[in-house]
XYZ file of C-alpha atoms in Angstrom:
74
model
C 151.793 20.706 133.179
C 148.079 20.068 132.719
C 145.928 22.968 131.601
C 143.894 22.927 134.827
C 146.961 23.846 136.921
C 147.796 26.979 134.890
C 146.666 30.020 136.837
C 145.761 33.470 135.588
C 148.898 34.957 137.153
C 151.050 32.507 135.179
C 149.411 33.625 131.952
C 149.721 37.307 132.825
C 153.410 36.951 133.669
C 154.167 35.295 130.334
C 152.463 38.118 128.432
C 154.979 40.738 129.578
C 157.752 39.268 127.464
C 155.540 39.373 124.379
C 154.952 43.098 124.969
C 158.713 43.613 124.967
C 159.046 41.683 121.695
C 156.274 43.764 120.109
C 158.040 46.980 121.120
C 161.355 45.690 119.773
C 159.633 44.769 116.498
C 158.044 48.208 116.159
C 161.391 49.918 116.797
C 163.102 47.628 114.276
C 160.513 48.407 111.596
C 160.850 52.140 112.282
C 164.647 51.927 111.936
C 164.351 50.014 108.645
C 161.891 52.550 107.210
C 164.144 55.431 108.275
C 167.203 53.750 106.714
C 165.350 53.197 103.424
C 164.177 56.836 103.383
C 167.678 58.135 104.149
C 169.275 55.895 101.503
C 166.777 57.012 98.876
C 167.566 60.651 99.606
C 171.331 59.990 99.384
C 170.998 58.300 95.985
C 168.787 61.102 94.648
C 171.231 63.726 95.900
C 174.229 61.961 94.319
C 172.419 61.606 90.981
C 171.492 65.290 91.029
C 175.061 66.367 91.784
C 176.484 64.027 89.114
C 174.180 65.561 86.526
C 175.231 69.101 87.458
C 178.967 68.234 87.472
C 178.929 67.034 83.866
C 181.885 68.437 81.907
C 181.043 71.094 79.303
C 182.621 69.065 76.465
C 180.265 66.165 77.112
C 177.309 68.531 77.173
C 178.373 69.963 73.810
C 178.610 66.497 72.240
C 175.186 65.466 73.488
C 173.427 66.814 70.339
C 176.215 65.946 67.877
C 174.677 62.740 66.546
C 173.476 62.884 62.959
C 171.342 60.465 61.024
C 173.086 58.780 58.045
C 170.963 60.820 55.624
C 172.210 64.072 57.199
C 175.963 63.312 57.057
C 177.918 65.739 54.833
C 180.352 63.094 53.475
C 177.675 61.312 51.413
């Protein structure tokens, strides 16, 4: 179709589908941002609960390391 036969109503009608695609893109980006935010909160919450649920024996051994110069068997 030559450019001279394209009317303004043809151009206006084709623009409505691009508006729909823009709205779909904005919604998709919003969903991706929300999923990233929610996933980050879940990971932070699981790390915090794992740190609190540490067994007392492991907490007692945390400071048990001694340098070779400090070992009593030498």
